[in-house]
Tab-separated table of C-alpha atoms and ligand atoms in Angstrom:
chain	number	residue	atom	x	y	z
J	287	MET	CA	-31.249	19.034	1.303
J	288	GLY	CA	-32.530	19.797	4.871
J	289	PRO	CA	-36.170	19.702	5.861
J	290	LEU	CA	-38.661	21.724	3.893
J	291	LYS	CA	-39.758	24.957	5.720
J	292	ASN	CA	-43.356	23.643	6.723
J	293	GLU	CA	-42.398	19.865	6.962
J	294	PRO	CA	-42.949	18.664	10.611
J	295	GLN	CA	-39.528	17.706	12.327
J	296	LYS	CA	-39.498	14.215	13.651
J	297	PRO	CA	-39.250	14.431	17.451
J	298	LYS	CA	-35.729	13.177	18.651
J	299	GLU	CA	-35.329	9.853	20.067
J	300	GLY	CA	-33.105	10.919	22.921
J	301	LYS	CA	-29.875	12.617	23.842
J	302	LEU	CA	-26.476	11.510	22.338
J	303	LEU	CA	-23.218	12.904	23.921
J	304	PHE	CA	-20.228	13.001	21.665
J	305	ILE	CA	-16.948	12.774	23.765
J	306	ASP	CA	-14.228	14.207	21.361
J	307	ALA	CA	-10.677	13.340	22.383
J	308	CYS	CA	-8.905	13.678	18.814
J	309	VAL	CA	-5.852	15.866	20.113
J	310	ARG	CA	-4.680	16.578	16.740
J	311	GLY	CA	-7.959	18.546	16.045
J	312	ASP	CA	-9.131	19.150	12.583
J	313	GLU	CA	-6.003	16.983	11.281
J	314	SER	CA	-7.405	14.013	13.075
J	315	ARG	CA	-8.609	11.105	10.811
J	316	THR	CA	-10.422	9.817	13.751
J	317	ARG	CA	-12.434	12.904	13.889
J	318	GLY	CA	-12.833	12.864	10.264
J	319	ILE	CA	-14.638	9.605	10.522
J	320	ALA	CA	-16.611	10.616	13.696
J	321	VAL	CA	-18.172	14.115	12.670
J	322	PRO	CA	-20.116	12.707	9.672
J	323	ILE	CA	-21.503	9.759	11.713
J	324	VAL	CA	-22.396	11.979	14.564
J	325	ALA	CA	-24.200	14.281	11.936
J	326	ALA	CA	-26.239	11.281	10.553
J	327	LEU	CA	-27.066	10.548	14.270
J	328	SER	CA	-28.080	14.008	14.872
J	329	THR	CA	-31.204	13.610	12.559
J	330	ARG	CA	-32.338	10.960	15.338
J	331	TYR	CA	-30.702	12.336	18.610
J	332	GLU	CA	-30.227	15.645	20.354
J	333	VAL	CA	-26.345	15.901	20.309
J	334	GLU	CA	-24.159	17.582	22.787
J	335	LYS	CA	-20.420	17.523	22.196
J	336	ILE	CA	-17.741	17.590	25.095
J	337	ASP	CA	-14.541	18.550	23.442
J	338	LEU	CA	-11.805	17.342	25.646
J	339	THR	CA	-9.020	18.911	23.421
J	340	SER	CA	-10.359	22.306	24.471
J	341	MET	CA	-10.192	21.646	28.281
J	342	ASP	CA	-7.750	21.499	30.818
J	343	ILE	CA	-7.929	18.055	32.348
J	344	SER	CA	-5.612	16.581	34.835
J	345	PRO	CA	-5.765	13.188	36.694
J	346	LEU	CA	-6.650	13.152	40.321
J	347	THR	CA	-3.886	14.514	42.500
J	348	PRO	CA	-3.384	14.060	46.287
J	349	SER	CA	-5.033	17.354	46.859
J	350	SER	CA	-8.082	16.931	44.385
J	351	TYR	CA	-8.413	13.244	45.633
J	352	ALA	CA	-8.725	14.543	49.438
J	353	GLU	CA	-11.265	17.290	48.214
J	354	ARG	CA	-13.342	14.452	46.468
J	355	GLY	CA	-13.099	12.542	49.968
J	356	LYS	CA	-14.831	15.694	51.484
J	357	GLY	CA	-17.466	15.820	48.877
J	358	ASN	CA	-15.896	18.516	46.652
J	359	THR	CA	-15.853	17.703	43.096
J	360	PRO	CA	-14.953	20.278	40.361
J	361	GLU	CA	-18.205	21.800	38.917
J	362	TRP	CA	-17.167	20.771	35.393
J	363	ALA	CA	-16.807	17.273	36.286
J	364	GLU	CA	-19.967	16.937	38.202
J	365	LYS	CA	-21.842	18.576	35.186
J	366	ALA	CA	-20.111	16.249	32.632
J	367	ALA	CA	-20.739	13.075	34.999
J	368	ARG	CA	-24.534	14.170	34.826
J	369	LYS	CA	-24.382	14.678	30.955
J	370	ILE	CA	-23.025	11.005	30.683
J	371	ALA	CA	-25.530	9.510	33.227
J	372	ASP	CA	-28.365	11.321	31.271
J	373	ALA	CA	-27.236	10.416	27.484
J	374	ASP	CA	-29.198	7.917	25.765
J	375	ARG	CA	-26.268	7.266	23.442
J	376	ILE	CA	-22.615	8.130	23.689
J	377	VAL	CA	-20.114	8.531	20.807
J	378	ILE	CA	-16.328	8.460	21.812
J	379	ALA	CA	-13.808	9.500	19.134
J	380	ALA	CA	-10.226	9.056	20.180
J	381	PRO	CA	-7.240	8.256	18.120
J	382	PHE	CA	-5.029	5.020	19.238
J	383	TRP	CA	-2.130	6.173	21.385
J	384	ASP	CA	0.332	3.993	23.088
J	385	MET	CA	-1.768	0.822	22.453
J	386	SER	CA	-4.884	2.728	24.113
J	387	PHE	CA	-6.253	5.997	23.797
J	388	PRO	CA	-4.831	9.629	24.662
J	389	ALA	CA	-4.260	10.045	28.284
J	390	VAL	CA	-6.623	13.089	28.352
J	391	LEU	CA	-9.545	10.478	27.876
J	392	LYS	CA	-8.396	8.329	30.788
J	393	ALA	CA	-8.003	11.581	32.931
J	394	PHE	CA	-11.526	12.664	31.985
J	395	PHE	CA	-12.978	9.152	32.857
J	396	GLU	CA	-11.197	9.379	36.065
J	397	GLN	CA	-12.692	12.987	36.861
J	398	VAL	CA	-16.355	11.968	35.937
J	399	SER	CA	-16.542	8.461	37.433
J	400	LEU	CA	-18.428	9.701	40.291
J	401	PHE	CA	-20.234	7.679	43.084
J	402	GLY	CA	-23.798	8.304	43.127
J	403	ILE	CA	-23.817	9.900	39.572
J	404	THR	CA	-22.237	7.454	37.179
J	405	PHE	CA	-22.128	4.341	39.596
J	406	GLU	CA	-22.884	3.318	42.963
J	407	ASP	CA	-22.881	0.025	45.012
J	408	ASN	CA	-25.375	-2.244	46.469
J	409	GLY	CA	-23.374	-3.413	49.245
J	410	LYS	CA	-22.171	-6.345	47.190
J	411	LYS	CA	-20.984	-4.948	43.777
J	412	CYS	CA	-20.822	-1.734	41.739
J	413	VAL	CA	-24.031	-0.754	39.909
J	414	GLY	CA	-24.019	1.402	36.678
J	415	LEU	CA	-26.283	4.453	36.974
J	416	CYS	CA	-26.273	5.564	33.344
J	417	LYS	CA	-29.194	5.191	31.266
J	418	CYS	CA	-27.273	4.758	27.953
J	419	LYS	CA	-27.963	1.860	25.860
J	420	LYS	CA	-25.211	1.933	23.298
J	421	VAL	CA	-21.782	3.201	22.986
J	422	LEU	CA	-19.991	3.930	19.619
J	423	TYR	CA	-16.190	4.171	19.766
J	424	VAL	CA	-14.389	5.447	16.943
J	425	THR	CA	-10.526	5.258	16.340
J	426	THR	CA	-7.758	5.015	14.059
J	427	ARG	CA	-4.390	3.192	14.515
J	428	GLY	CA	-1.214	3.562	12.916
J	429	MET	CA	-0.059	-0.054	13.229
J	430	ASP	CA	-1.609	-2.950	11.540
J	431	ILE	CA	-3.679	-3.830	14.600
J	432	PRO	CA	-7.149	-4.823	14.143
J	433	THR	CA	-9.951	-4.265	16.557
J	434	GLY	CA	-10.103	-7.358	19.215
J	435	ASP	CA	-6.323	-7.907	18.806
J	436	PRO	CA	-4.895	-8.253	22.354
J	437	ARG	CA	-2.412	-5.420	21.552
J	438	GLU	CA	-5.587	-3.168	21.180
J	439	GLN	CA	-6.417	-1.770	24.691
J	440	GLY	CA	-8.899	0.851	23.640
J	441	THR	CA	-12.005	-1.373	23.105
J	442	PRO	CA	-11.513	-3.657	26.138
J	443	TYR	CA	-11.332	-0.530	28.424
J	444	ILE	CA	-14.269	1.100	27.176
J	445	LYS	CA	-16.135	-2.357	27.482
J	446	ALA	CA	-14.997	-2.441	31.063
J	447	LEU	CA	-16.104	1.057	31.785
J	448	SER	CA	-19.448	0.328	30.315
J	449	TYR	CA	-19.668	-2.608	32.666
J	450	LEU	CA	-18.940	-0.151	35.804
J	451	TRP	CA	-21.218	2.798	34.496
J	452	GLY	CA	-23.965	0.599	32.878
J	453	LEU	CA	-23.798	2.023	29.173
J	454	GLY	CA	-24.877	-0.915	27.516
J	455	GLU	CA	-23.274	-2.427	24.199
J	456	VAL	CA	-20.185	-1.122	22.748
J	457	GLU	CA	-19.228	-0.882	19.043
J	458	THR	CA	-15.972	-0.036	17.523
J	459	ILE	CA	-15.584	1.494	14.103
J	460	ALA	CA	-11.864	1.494	13.469
J	461	ALA	CA	-9.203	1.879	10.825
J	462	TRP	CA	-5.820	0.527	11.101
J	463	ASN	CA	-2.420	0.284	9.480
J	464	MET	CA	-2.891	4.084	8.892
J	465	ASP	CA	0.703	5.129	9.094
J	466	TYR	CA	1.871	2.513	6.734
J	467	ILE	CA	-0.183	2.876	3.650
J	468	SER	CA	-0.652	5.346	0.777
J	469	PRO	CA	-2.510	8.804	1.161
J	470	GLU	CA	-5.130	7.039	-1.275
J	471	LYS	CA	-5.606	3.821	0.924
J	472	ILE	CA	-5.948	6.169	3.962
J	473	GLU	CA	-8.670	8.151	2.203
J	474	GLU	CA	-10.394	4.855	1.129
J	475	LYS	CA	-10.357	3.492	4.726
J	476	ILE	CA	-11.737	6.599	6.129
J	477	SER	CA	-14.482	6.749	3.750
J	478	GLY	CA	-15.238	2.820	4.516
J	479	CYS	CA	-15.637	3.584	8.165
J	480	VAL	CA	-17.828	6.874	7.420
J	481	ILE	CA	-20.123	4.443	5.466
J	482	GLU	CA	-20.098	1.715	7.984
J	483	GLY	CA	-21.052	4.392	10.670
J	484	ILE	CA	-23.652	5.866	8.639
J	485	ARG	CA	-25.086	2.595	8.134
J	486	LEU	CA	-25.012	1.823	11.675
J	487	ALA	CA	-26.515	5.295	12.753
J	488	LYS	CA	-29.747	4.093	11.309
J	489	THR	CA	-30.153	1.326	13.985
J	490	PHE	CA	-27.725	2.934	16.767
T	273	FMN	C1	1.341	10.249	20.588
T	273	FMN	C2	1.112	9.210	19.690
T	273	FMN	C3	1.154	7.835	19.979
T	273	FMN	C4	0.728	6.822	19.108
T	273	FMN	N1	0.872	5.455	19.625
T	273	FMN	C5	0.409	4.674	18.751
T	273	FMN	C6	0.458	3.082	19.192
T	273	FMN	O1	0.857	2.803	20.298
T	273	FMN	N2	0.266	2.201	18.367
T	273	FMN	C7	-0.341	2.597	16.976
T	273	FMN	O2	-0.696	1.685	16.226
T	273	FMN	N3	-0.324	3.837	16.450
T	273	FMN	C8	0.041	4.957	17.308
T	273	FMN	N4	0.038	6.272	16.852
T	273	FMN	C9	-0.436	6.461	15.474
T	273	FMN	C10	-1.856	6.809	15.508
T	273	FMN	O3	-2.736	5.790	16.183
T	273	FMN	C11	-2.297	7.038	13.990
T	273	FMN	O4	-1.537	8.014	13.275
T	273	FMN	C12	-3.790	7.410	14.089
T	273	FMN	O5	-4.240	7.575	12.767
T	273	FMN	C13	-3.853	8.955	14.556
T	273	FMN	O6	-5.219	9.379	14.617
T	273	FMN	P1	-5.587	10.886	14.453
T	273	FMN	O7	-5.437	11.261	12.930
T	273	FMN	O8	-7.147	10.899	14.594
T	273	FMN	O9	-4.882	11.778	15.350
T	273	FMN	C14	0.400	7.221	17.792
T	273	FMN	C15	0.375	8.586	17.360
T	273	FMN	C16	0.687	9.433	18.435
T	273	FMN	C17	0.705	10.798	17.882
């Protein structure tokens, strides 16, 4: 049940950016885990979603790289970079593809990793400019590869990016072996991750 009509709404604790890279759309198990977790978080945070699956994102090319050098950044990328820099919490949902995540997410990161917005340098090293304190990375893997396994290159990348941009602590919620188990087991694993995420949402 939602809040009663005259019940005062609790003020939100900040802004949450939900970056959705679930290329299989509503078929996606990863999205099926992330959506109820983000719904739980929406009681505490103002949620905004960036749906990478509905955007036409390419990596930098010789010409777009040259434009960037002249200070010309695509408007959408600058807007998204500012949303990242301004978010208090970030949730990233992306399936495990080719031992990491879909290339559209890497291309997105490349486009929005902007000097003076998400990071800068102090003459000695790069310094993150984002105010985010916690990132939740939700994924599902086809093979029997747990989080932290050296073959799993999603979490380490997001942790490294958090170092560059200053995003804080990275937590991964993952289900694995999804392509080699029964439909019942798949559902069980998805529910387990949703429960874990909703529990985490109380302190995230
Ligand atoms: C293009 C593609 C690449 C994939 N690469 C891997 C992989 O390298 N390792 C793996 O364990 N699973 C891989 N998988 C399987 C997915 O990780 C698995 O089916 C996952 O649950 C899909 O998530 P989704 O339902 O959110 O799309 C791949 C699937 C696709 C479609």
